[in-house]
Amino acid sequence: KDPRKYPDYDYVAKLKTFWDGTQLGDPALLNDDIFGILAFISSGESSSSQIITGLKNYLISKQNQDGGWGWAQGASSDTNMTAMSVMALLSAEVSDSDQVITRSVQYLKTAQNEDGGFPYDPQSPWGTNSDASSDAWVISAIYKLGQNPETDWVKGLSNPVSHLKSLQDLQGGFFQNIPGSGETSFTPTETAYAIIALAGKFYPVNTITFTITLTQFDFRIEGLR
C-alpha cells in the first residue's frame, strides 16, 4: 500500500516532519536515521532527494572507528545496527566498494563467531553467543551486498544460514540463543526476521512506486492585449 494515502493518512509527510535539516528524530539516536532511510526508500522516495542525501551523509559521519554503528551516538558498534546501516546506505546509492561499506563488512567479519553465527555485540560483557536476530539481519545485509552467506561467509565448519537454521524450534519458531530454550515475547519478531533472511531477502523488502495525481482545470484568459 502507498503510505501516503493508506488508509487515509500521509505517513511519508509525517515522517518528514521529524527531519531537522541534518538528522531524523531524536538527535541522540542513530537507529531512527537508519530506519528512516529504509522507510523513505521503501516508500518510493528518490535516493537523490535532499532528505535521503542528508541522512546518508549524517549516518556516514557517525560510523565508529571499528567500521560499525551502534543504536545511538557514542554507543559501541553492534552487528544489528551495522547490518541495517549497510542496507540503508546501499539503498541510498553508496557503492559496495566504497570505504564506508568495506569497513563495515570487515567489522561484521571480525564479529562472526566460530559457529558461523553472529552475536549482538562481540565485545559485550553480558555474553557474545550468536543469536537468531543478529544472524538474520547480517544474512540480509550479505544478500544486499550481492554475496552468498553460505559460501562467502564460512567460519569454522559452519556459516550464518546453517547456524540460523539450528536455532529453529520443532514448532517452527526461532529462538534467541539456544533451540528449545522456550518461547518469549520476542520469538515472533525473531521468526519474522529469519523468514526474510532465509528467503534471501533484504531491506527494504519492497519498494513501491507512486505517481503524483494532477488535477486538470480548463481556463481561458480574456481581455485586451
PDB file of C-alpha atoms in Angstrom:
ATOM      1  CA  LYS A   1       0.000   0.000   0.000  1.00  0.00           C
ATOM      2  CA  ASP A   2       1.064   3.579  -0.595  1.00  0.00           C
ATOM      3  CA  PRO A   3       1.888   5.050   2.840  1.00  0.00           C
ATOM      4  CA  ARG A   4       0.934   8.476   1.522  1.00  0.00           C
ATOM      5  CA  LYS A   5      -2.733   7.534   1.450  1.00  0.00           C
ATOM      6  CA  TYR A   6      -3.261   4.283   3.370  1.00  0.00           C
ATOM      7  CA  PRO A   7      -5.763   4.102   4.797  1.00  0.00           C
ATOM      8  CA  ASP A   8      -6.330   7.862   4.751  1.00  0.00           C
ATOM      9  CA  TYR A   9      -3.141   9.395   6.144  1.00  0.00           C
ATOM     10  CA  ASP A  10       0.159  10.579   4.653  1.00  0.00           C
ATOM     11  CA  TYR A  11       2.789   8.810   6.769  1.00  0.00           C
ATOM     12  CA  VAL A  12       5.612   9.923   4.484  1.00  0.00           C
ATOM     13  CA  ALA A  13       4.727  13.569   5.064  1.00  0.00           C
ATOM     14  CA  LYS A  14       4.533  12.898   8.794  1.00  0.00           C
ATOM     15  CA  LEU A  15       7.947  11.205   8.771  1.00  0.00           C
ATOM     16  CA  LYS A  16       9.431  14.229   7.025  1.00  0.00           C
ATOM     17  CA  THR A  17       8.345  16.459   9.906  1.00  0.00           C
ATOM     18  CA  PHE A  18      10.972  14.749  12.082  1.00  0.00           C
ATOM     19  CA  TRP A  19      13.763  15.910   9.749  1.00  0.00           C
ATOM     20  CA  ASP A  20      15.618  18.919  11.148  1.00  0.00           C
ATOM     21  CA  GLY A  21      17.847  19.513   8.141  1.00  0.00           C
ATOM     22  CA  THR A  22      20.611  17.273   9.480  1.00  0.00           C
ATOM     23  CA  GLN A  23      19.118  14.193  11.115  1.00  0.00           C
ATOM     24  CA  LEU A  24      15.788  12.494  11.780  1.00  0.00           C
ATOM     25  CA  GLY A  25      14.000  12.310  15.115  1.00  0.00           C
ATOM     26  CA  ASP A  26      15.939  12.157  18.367  1.00  0.00           C
ATOM     27  CA  PRO A  27      19.418  13.728  17.957  1.00  0.00           C
ATOM     28  CA  ALA A  28      20.844  11.239  20.457  1.00  0.00           C
ATOM     29  CA  LEU A  29      19.780   8.216  18.416  1.00  0.00           C
ATOM     30  CA  LEU A  30      21.057   6.697  15.190  1.00  0.00           C
ATOM     31  CA  ASN A  31      18.572   3.867  14.746  1.00  0.00           C
ATOM     32  CA  ASP A  32      15.848   6.336  13.762  1.00  0.00           C
ATOM     33  CA  ASP A  33      18.094   7.702  10.996  1.00  0.00           C
ATOM     34  CA  ILE A  34      18.940   4.191   9.769  1.00  0.00           C
ATOM     35  CA  PHE A  35      15.337   3.015   9.640  1.00  0.00           C
ATOM     36  CA  GLY A  36      14.274   6.416   8.331  1.00  0.00           C
ATOM     37  CA  ILE A  37      16.403   5.931   5.207  1.00  0.00           C
ATOM     38  CA  LEU A  38      14.918   2.477   4.684  1.00  0.00           C
ATOM     39  CA  ALA A  39      11.382   3.786   5.163  1.00  0.00           C
ATOM     40  CA  PHE A  40      11.841   6.625   2.684  1.00  0.00           C
ATOM     41  CA  ILE A  41      13.420   4.352   0.079  1.00  0.00           C
ATOM     42  CA  SER A  42      10.666   1.773   0.580  1.00  0.00           C
ATOM     43  CA  SER A  43       8.007   4.443   0.076  1.00  0.00           C
ATOM     44  CA  GLY A  44       9.447   5.342  -3.316  1.00  0.00           C
ATOM     45  CA  GLU A  45      11.361   8.494  -2.391  1.00  0.00           C
ATOM     46  CA  SER A  46      14.270   9.205  -4.715  1.00  0.00           C
ATOM     47  CA  SER A  47      17.664   8.245  -3.304  1.00  0.00           C
ATOM     48  CA  SER A  48      18.917  11.614  -4.562  1.00  0.00           C
ATOM     49  CA  SER A  49      16.351  13.607  -2.604  1.00  0.00           C
ATOM     50  CA  GLN A  50      17.632  16.197  -0.172  1.00  0.00           C
ATOM     51  CA  ILE A  51      16.441  14.324   2.914  1.00  0.00           C
ATOM     52  CA  ILE A  52      17.890  10.924   1.920  1.00  0.00           C
ATOM     53  CA  THR A  53      21.165  12.504   0.828  1.00  0.00           C
ATOM     54  CA  GLY A  54      21.333  14.354   4.144  1.00  0.00           C
ATOM     55  CA  LEU A  55      20.568  11.252   6.190  1.00  0.00           C
ATOM     56  CA  LYS A  56      23.118   9.243   4.214  1.00  0.00           C
ATOM     57  CA  ASN A  57      25.861  11.776   4.875  1.00  0.00           C
ATOM     58  CA  TYR A  58      24.858  12.049   8.527  1.00  0.00           C
ATOM     59  CA  LEU A  59      24.970   8.280   9.023  1.00  0.00           C
ATOM     60  CA  ILE A  60      28.355   8.026   7.326  1.00  0.00           C
ATOM     61  CA  SER A  61      29.698  10.739   9.624  1.00  0.00           C
ATOM     62  CA  LYS A  62      28.668   8.674  12.668  1.00  0.00           C
ATOM     63  CA  GLN A  63      30.464   5.461  11.678  1.00  0.00           C
ATOM     64  CA  ASN A  64      32.597   4.179  14.539  1.00  0.00           C
ATOM     65  CA  GLN A  65      36.331   3.688  14.213  1.00  0.00           C
ATOM     66  CA  ASP A  66      35.893  -0.090  14.063  1.00  0.00           C
ATOM     67  CA  GLY A  67      33.660   0.264  10.996  1.00  0.00           C
ATOM     68  CA  GLY A  68      30.360  -0.420  12.723  1.00  0.00           C
ATOM     69  CA  TRP A  69      27.441   1.554  14.090  1.00  0.00           C
ATOM     70  CA  GLY A  70      25.583   1.478  17.391  1.00  0.00           C
ATOM     71  CA  TRP A  71      21.965   2.284  18.158  1.00  0.00           C
ATOM     72  CA  ALA A  72      22.846   5.767  19.435  1.00  0.00           C
ATOM     73  CA  GLN A  73      25.571   8.356  19.153  1.00  0.00           C
ATOM     74  CA  GLY A  74      28.538   7.262  21.248  1.00  0.00           C
ATOM     75  CA  ALA A  75      27.225   3.699  21.564  1.00  0.00           C
ATOM     76  CA  SER A  76      29.590   0.855  20.770  1.00  0.00           C
ATOM     77  CA  SER A  77      29.108  -0.923  17.477  1.00  0.00           C
ATOM     78  CA  ASP A  78      26.773  -3.878  17.213  1.00  0.00           C
ATOM     79  CA  THR A  79      26.063  -6.280  14.381  1.00  0.00           C
ATOM     80  CA  ASN A  80      22.366  -5.403  14.158  1.00  0.00           C
ATOM     81  CA  MET A  81      22.711  -1.670  13.537  1.00  0.00           C
ATOM     82  CA  THR A  82      25.764  -2.236  11.353  1.00  0.00           C
ATOM     83  CA  ALA A  83      23.877  -4.676   9.124  1.00  0.00           C
ATOM     84  CA  MET A  84      20.937  -2.284   8.859  1.00  0.00           C
ATOM     85  CA  SER A  85      23.269   0.649   8.149  1.00  0.00           C
ATOM     86  CA  VAL A  86      24.872  -1.303   5.316  1.00  0.00           C
ATOM     87  CA  MET A  87      21.462  -1.960   3.764  1.00  0.00           C
ATOM     88  CA  ALA A  88      20.342   1.644   4.280  1.00  0.00           C
ATOM     89  CA  LEU A  89      23.481   3.103   2.704  1.00  0.00           C
ATOM     90  CA  LEU A  90      23.428   0.698  -0.232  1.00  0.00           C
ATOM     91  CA  SER A  91      19.788   1.666  -0.785  1.00  0.00           C
ATOM     92  CA  ALA A  92      20.890   5.313  -0.771  1.00  0.00           C
ATOM     93  CA  GLU A  93      23.282   4.548  -3.651  1.00  0.00           C
ATOM     94  CA  VAL A  94      26.522   4.168  -1.699  1.00  0.00           C
ATOM     95  CA  SER A  95      28.684   1.758  -3.703  1.00  0.00           C
ATOM     96  CA  ASP A  96      29.565  -1.596  -2.174  1.00  0.00           C
ATOM     97  CA  SER A  97      33.192  -0.764  -2.976  1.00  0.00           C
ATOM     98  CA  ASP A  98      33.060   2.493  -1.017  1.00  0.00           C
ATOM     99  CA  GLN A  99      35.353   2.515   2.015  1.00  0.00           C
ATOM    100  CA  VAL A 100      32.440   3.111   4.380  1.00  0.00           C
ATOM    101  CA  ILE A 101      30.901  -0.192   3.235  1.00  0.00           C
ATOM    102  CA  THR A 102      34.116  -2.219   3.100  1.00  0.00           C
ATOM    103  CA  ARG A 103      34.979  -1.097   6.642  1.00  0.00           C
ATOM    104  CA  SER A 104      31.567  -2.164   7.914  1.00  0.00           C
ATOM    105  CA  VAL A 105      31.891  -5.534   6.187  1.00  0.00           C
ATOM    106  CA  GLN A 106      35.233  -6.032   7.890  1.00  0.00           C
ATOM    107  CA  TYR A 107      33.617  -5.248  11.239  1.00  0.00           C
ATOM    108  CA  LEU A 108      30.977  -7.918  10.607  1.00  0.00           C
ATOM    109  CA  LYS A 109      33.626 -10.413   9.502  1.00  0.00           C
ATOM    110  CA  THR A 110      35.506  -9.806  12.737  1.00  0.00           C
ATOM    111  CA  ALA A 111      32.311 -10.150  14.785  1.00  0.00           C
ATOM    112  CA  GLN A 112      31.378 -13.534  13.317  1.00  0.00           C
ATOM    113  CA  ASN A 113      31.624 -16.385  15.816  1.00  0.00           C
ATOM    114  CA  GLU A 114      33.254 -19.742  15.183  1.00  0.00           C
ATOM    115  CA  ASP A 115      29.785 -21.348  14.999  1.00  0.00           C
ATOM    116  CA  GLY A 116      29.130 -19.315  11.845  1.00  0.00           C
ATOM    117  CA  GLY A 117      26.592 -17.054  13.514  1.00  0.00           C
ATOM    118  CA  PHE A 118      26.687 -13.540  14.893  1.00  0.00           C
ATOM    119  CA  PRO A 119      26.366 -12.067  18.381  1.00  0.00           C
ATOM    120  CA  TYR A 120      24.625  -8.778  19.013  1.00  0.00           C
ATOM    121  CA  ASP A 121      27.853  -7.236  20.319  1.00  0.00           C
ATOM    122  CA  PRO A 122      31.119  -9.186  20.099  1.00  0.00           C
ATOM    123  CA  GLN A 123      32.519  -7.097  22.968  1.00  0.00           C
ATOM    124  CA  SER A 124      29.524  -7.369  25.277  1.00  0.00           C
ATOM    125  CA  PRO A 125      30.270  -8.277  28.921  1.00  0.00           C
ATOM    126  CA  TRP A 126      26.795  -9.874  29.116  1.00  0.00           C
ATOM    127  CA  GLY A 127      27.508 -12.560  26.547  1.00  0.00           C
ATOM    128  CA  THR A 128      28.638 -12.998  22.969  1.00  0.00           C
ATOM    129  CA  ASN A 129      26.616 -16.025  21.865  1.00  0.00           C
ATOM    130  CA  SER A 130      25.274 -15.972  18.338  1.00  0.00           C
ATOM    131  CA  ASP A 131      21.540 -15.270  18.185  1.00  0.00           C
ATOM    132  CA  ALA A 132      18.745 -15.546  15.663  1.00  0.00           C
ATOM    133  CA  SER A 133      18.075 -11.824  15.214  1.00  0.00           C
ATOM    134  CA  SER A 134      21.712 -10.964  14.600  1.00  0.00           C
ATOM    135  CA  ASP A 135      22.115 -13.900  12.218  1.00  0.00           C
ATOM    136  CA  ALA A 136      19.037 -12.850  10.274  1.00  0.00           C
ATOM    137  CA  TRP A 137      19.911  -9.174   9.845  1.00  0.00           C
ATOM    138  CA  VAL A 138      23.515  -9.891   8.871  1.00  0.00           C
ATOM    139  CA  ILE A 139      22.385 -12.553   6.395  1.00  0.00           C
ATOM    140  CA  SER A 140      20.061  -9.999   4.794  1.00  0.00           C
ATOM    141  CA  ALA A 141      22.920  -7.489   4.596  1.00  0.00           C
ATOM    142  CA  ILE A 142      25.118 -10.129   2.962  1.00  0.00           C
ATOM    143  CA  TYR A 143      22.474 -10.741   0.305  1.00  0.00           C
ATOM    144  CA  LYS A 144      22.144  -6.972  -0.186  1.00  0.00           C
ATOM    145  CA  LEU A 145      25.899  -6.888  -0.849  1.00  0.00           C
ATOM    146  CA  GLY A 146      25.423  -9.468  -3.594  1.00  0.00           C
ATOM    147  CA  GLN A 147      27.288 -12.150  -1.650  1.00  0.00           C
ATOM    148  CA  ASN A 148      26.333 -15.680  -0.637  1.00  0.00           C
ATOM    149  CA  PRO A 149      26.204 -16.187   3.144  1.00  0.00           C
ATOM    150  CA  GLU A 150      26.552 -19.962   2.764  1.00  0.00           C
ATOM    151  CA  THR A 151      29.749 -19.901   0.714  1.00  0.00           C
ATOM    152  CA  ASP A 152      31.330 -16.476   1.188  1.00  0.00           C
ATOM    153  CA  TRP A 153      30.930 -16.301   4.984  1.00  0.00           C
ATOM    154  CA  VAL A 154      32.067 -19.714   6.207  1.00  0.00           C
ATOM    155  CA  LYS A 155      33.556 -19.654   9.703  1.00  0.00           C
ATOM    156  CA  GLY A 156      34.849 -22.790  11.352  1.00  0.00           C
ATOM    157  CA  LEU A 157      32.697 -25.587   9.973  1.00  0.00           C
ATOM    158  CA  SER A 158      29.540 -23.501   9.636  1.00  0.00           C
ATOM    159  CA  ASN A 159      28.019 -20.393   8.096  1.00  0.00           C
ATOM    160  CA  PRO A 160      25.322 -17.870   9.107  1.00  0.00           C
ATOM    161  CA  VAL A 161      22.494 -19.697   7.348  1.00  0.00           C
ATOM    162  CA  SER A 162      23.207 -23.097   8.853  1.00  0.00           C
ATOM    163  CA  HIS A 163      23.597 -21.526  12.294  1.00  0.00           C
ATOM    164  CA  LEU A 164      20.300 -19.665  11.998  1.00  0.00           C
ATOM    165  CA  LYS A 165      18.544 -22.856  10.946  1.00  0.00           C
ATOM    166  CA  SER A 166      19.975 -24.608  14.006  1.00  0.00           C
ATOM    167  CA  LEU A 167      18.043 -22.195  16.226  1.00  0.00           C
ATOM    168  CA  GLN A 168      14.645 -23.226  14.869  1.00  0.00           C
ATOM    169  CA  ASP A 169      12.347 -24.986  17.297  1.00  0.00           C
ATOM    170  CA  LEU A 170      10.212 -28.005  16.372  1.00  0.00           C
ATOM    171  CA  GLN A 171       7.190 -25.688  16.408  1.00  0.00           C
ATOM    172  CA  GLY A 172       8.847 -23.529  13.742  1.00  0.00           C
ATOM    173  CA  GLY A 173       9.915 -20.522  15.803  1.00  0.00           C
ATOM    174  CA  PHE A 174      13.423 -19.106  16.033  1.00  0.00           C
ATOM    175  CA  PHE A 175      14.956 -18.521  19.434  1.00  0.00           C
ATOM    176  CA  GLN A 176      17.489 -16.045  20.692  1.00  0.00           C
ATOM    177  CA  ASN A 177      20.413 -18.330  21.526  1.00  0.00           C
ATOM    178  CA  ILE A 178      19.545 -21.950  22.169  1.00  0.00           C
ATOM    179  CA  PRO A 179      16.931 -24.038  20.322  1.00  0.00           C
ATOM    180  CA  GLY A 180      14.274 -25.299  22.670  1.00  0.00           C
ATOM    181  CA  SER A 181      15.081 -22.663  25.274  1.00  0.00           C
ATOM    182  CA  GLY A 182      11.454 -21.605  25.380  1.00  0.00           C
ATOM    183  CA  GLU A 183       9.336 -19.049  23.600  1.00  0.00           C
ATOM    184  CA  THR A 184       9.497 -15.433  24.672  1.00  0.00           C
ATOM    185  CA  SER A 185       7.544 -12.348  23.661  1.00  0.00           C
ATOM    186  CA  PHE A 186      10.297 -11.645  21.110  1.00  0.00           C
ATOM    187  CA  THR A 187      10.107 -15.046  19.368  1.00  0.00           C
ATOM    188  CA  PRO A 188       7.508 -13.987  16.747  1.00  0.00           C
ATOM    189  CA  THR A 189       9.698 -10.998  15.823  1.00  0.00           C
ATOM    190  CA  GLU A 190      12.840 -13.125  15.563  1.00  0.00           C
ATOM    191  CA  THR A 191      10.953 -15.620  13.441  1.00  0.00           C
ATOM    192  CA  ALA A 192       9.817 -12.857  11.083  1.00  0.00           C
ATOM    193  CA  TYR A 193      13.434 -11.678  10.682  1.00  0.00           C
ATOM    194  CA  ALA A 194      14.512 -15.271   9.997  1.00  0.00           C
ATOM    195  CA  ILE A 195      11.870 -15.777   7.311  1.00  0.00           C
ATOM    196  CA  ILE A 196      13.090 -12.715   5.423  1.00  0.00           C
ATOM    197  CA  ALA A 197      16.738 -13.780   5.683  1.00  0.00           C
ATOM    198  CA  LEU A 198      16.197 -17.419   4.755  1.00  0.00           C
ATOM    199  CA  ALA A 199      14.128 -16.325   1.753  1.00  0.00           C
ATOM    200  CA  GLY A 200      17.218 -14.487   0.512  1.00  0.00           C
ATOM    201  CA  LYS A 201      15.569 -11.091   1.004  1.00  0.00           C
ATOM    202  CA  PHE A 202      16.953  -7.851   2.389  1.00  0.00           C
ATOM    203  CA  TYR A 203      15.708  -4.442   3.483  1.00  0.00           C
ATOM    204  CA  PRO A 204      13.733  -2.668   2.284  1.00  0.00           C
ATOM    205  CA  VAL A 205      11.905  -5.841   1.328  1.00  0.00           C
ATOM    206  CA  ASN A 206       9.807  -3.934  -1.193  1.00  0.00           C
ATOM    207  CA  THR A 207       9.881  -0.502  -2.804  1.00  0.00           C
ATOM    208  CA  ILE A 208       6.681   0.983  -4.105  1.00  0.00           C
ATOM    209  CA  THR A 209       6.280   3.371  -6.978  1.00  0.00           C
ATOM    210  CA  PHE A 210       3.872   6.223  -6.667  1.00  0.00           C
ATOM    211  CA  THR A 211       2.520   8.796  -9.044  1.00  0.00           C
ATOM    212  CA  ILE A 212       1.511  12.338  -8.353  1.00  0.00           C
ATOM    213  CA  THR A 213      -2.065  12.887  -9.453  1.00  0.00           C
ATOM    214  CA  LEU A 214      -2.525  16.242 -11.113  1.00  0.00           C
ATOM    215  CA  THR A 215      -5.948  17.824 -11.263  1.00  0.00           C
ATOM    216  CA  GLN A 216      -6.758  19.375 -14.619  1.00  0.00           C
ATOM    217  CA  PHE A 217      -8.508  22.710 -14.801  1.00  0.00           C
ATOM    218  CA  ASP A 218      -9.776  24.237 -18.023  1.00  0.00           C
ATOM    219  CA  PHE A 219      -9.492  28.011 -18.226  1.00  0.00           C
ATOM    220  CA  ARG A 220      -9.213  30.855 -20.699  1.00  0.00           C
ATOM    221  CA  ILE A 221      -7.802  34.344 -20.473  1.00  0.00           C
ATOM    222  CA  GLU A 222      -9.971  37.222 -21.644  1.00  0.00           C
ATOM    223  CA  GLY A 223      -9.141  40.868 -22.028  1.00  0.00           C
ATOM    224  CA  LEU A 224      -7.316  43.358 -24.182  1.00  0.00           C
ATOM    225  CA  ARG A 225      -3.707  42.723 -25.095  1.00  0.00           C
TER     226      ARG A 225
END
